[in-house]
């Protein structure tokens, strides 16, 4: 069953920006820490950023100062604002809880390339 739907990915040049959105079911969004993860083929999925119900935030060291996670509890939606994008940010980005639930969404592809 689909619990989250990610959107907002695309192709962007290095230094550019994208904003990802994650629409989640109310049951999940009102109960869990929400996280953004990313995966490159052949490499384990990694946590990029997470935000708890009170707004406390964690970031991976590789994205600190460039990415901003936020959540709109009224809309059951989480966001990931990505600025100063680098080619190494290229990945499929997923939204899930932290710790993760078994079912993952389709993800959204982010490609950073000139």
C-alpha positions as semicolon CSV with decimal commas, in nm:
position;residue;x (nm);y (nm);z (nm)
1;X;0,000;0,000;0,000
2;X;0,123;0,346;-0,087
3;X;0,176;0,559;0,219
4;X;0,375;0,843;0,067
5;X;0,404;1,009;-0,274
6;X;0,720;1,195;-0,367
7;X;0,742;1,463;-0,637
8;X;0,953;1,753;-0,755
9;X;1,260;1,585;-0,898
10;X;1,416;1,666;-1,230
11;X;1,729;1,760;-1,420
12;X;1,920;2,063;-1,293
13;X;2,261;2,213;-1,357
14;X;2,527;2,217;-1,086
15;X;2,457;2,505;-0,849
16;X;2,087;2,492;-0,918
17;X;1,793;2,426;-0,687
18;X;1,500;2,189;-0,658
19;X;1,219;2,149;-0,408
20;X;1,091;1,801;-0,335
21;X;0,751;1,730;-0,181
22;X;0,628;1,427;0,009
23;X;0,254;1,380;0,059
24;X;0,188;1,126;0,332
25;X;-0,116;0,970;0,490
26;X;-0,239;1,152;0,797
27;X;-0,187;0,843;1,011
28;X;0,182;0,838;0,929
29;X;0,244;1,210;0,923
30;X;0,085;1,274;1,260
31;X;0,277;0,999;1,435
32;X;0,629;0,977;1,298
33;X;0,952;1,153;1,235
34;X;0,965;1,214;0,859
35;X;1,284;1,165;0,662
36;X;1,422;1,211;0,314
37;X;1,651;0,936;0,186
38;X;1,841;0,892;-0,137
39;X;1,982;0,599;-0,327
40;X;2,232;0,557;-0,606
41;X;2,243;0,219;-0,787
42;X;2,480;-0,017;-0,610
43;X;2,500;0,193;-0,296
44;X;2,294;0,158;0,020
45;X;2,011;0,404;0,069
46;X;2,117;0,689;0,297
47;X;1,931;0,932;0,519
48;X;1,961;1,289;0,392
49;X;1,749;1,477;0,645
50;X;1,484;1,414;0,908
51;X;1,238;1,630;1,098
52;X;1,038;1,531;1,403
53;X;0,690;1,639;1,506
54;X;0,830;1,930;1,705
55;X;1,050;2,053;1,422
56;X;1,384;1,919;1,545
57;X;1,603;1,849;1,242
58;X;1,898;1,628;1,151
59;X;2,104;1,649;0,832
60;X;2,365;1,430;0,673
61;X;2,700;1,607;0,680
62;X;2,712;1,605;0,301
63;X;2,405;1,831;0,269
64;X;2,437;2,062;0,570
65;X;2,411;2,426;0,468
66;X;2,263;2,336;0,128
67;X;1,944;2,140;0,199
68;X;1,650;2,241;0,417
69;X;1,382;2,001;0,537
70;X;1,045;2,124;0,654
71;X;0,698;1,988;0,723
72;X;0,347;2,128;0,698
73;X;0,143;1,934;0,951
74;X;-0,185;2,079;0,822
75;X;-0,116;1,941;0,474
76;X;0,054;1,616;0,582
77;X;0,341;1,714;0,355
78;X;0,715;1,725;0,400
79;X;0,953;1,923;0,181
80;X;1,319;1,917;0,093
81;X;1,460;2,240;-0,045
82;X;1,786;2,161;-0,220
83;X;2,020;2,446;-0,310
84;X;2,373;2,456;-0,450
85;X;2,321;2,113;-0,599
86;X;2,624;1,905;-0,693
87;X;2,661;1,614;-0,937
88;X;2,709;1,384;-0,638
89;X;2,356;1,470;-0,524
90;X;2,225;1,275;-0,823
91;X;2,005;0,996;-0,688
92;X;1,650;0,876;-0,646
93;X;1,506;1,055;-0,345
94;X;1,255;0,884;-0,120
95;X;1,040;0,991;0,170
96;X;0,979;0,760;0,465
97;X;0,958;0,769;0,839
98;X;1,254;0,741;1,071
99;X;1,302;0,462;1,152
100;X;1,164;0,346;0,820
101;X;0,839;0,164;0,756
102;X;0,849;-0,137;0,519
103;X;0,666;0,022;0,228
104;X;0,853;0,273;0,015
105;X;0,709;0,509;-0,243
106;X;0,827;0,533;-0,603
107;X;1,076;0,804;-0,526
108;X;1,165;1,098;-0,744
109;X;1,476;1,116;-0,963
110;X;1,714;1,407;-0,913
111;X;1,986;1,448;-1,174
112;X;2,250;1,717;-1,140
113;X;2,444;1,756;-1,461
114;X;2,565;2,020;-1,702
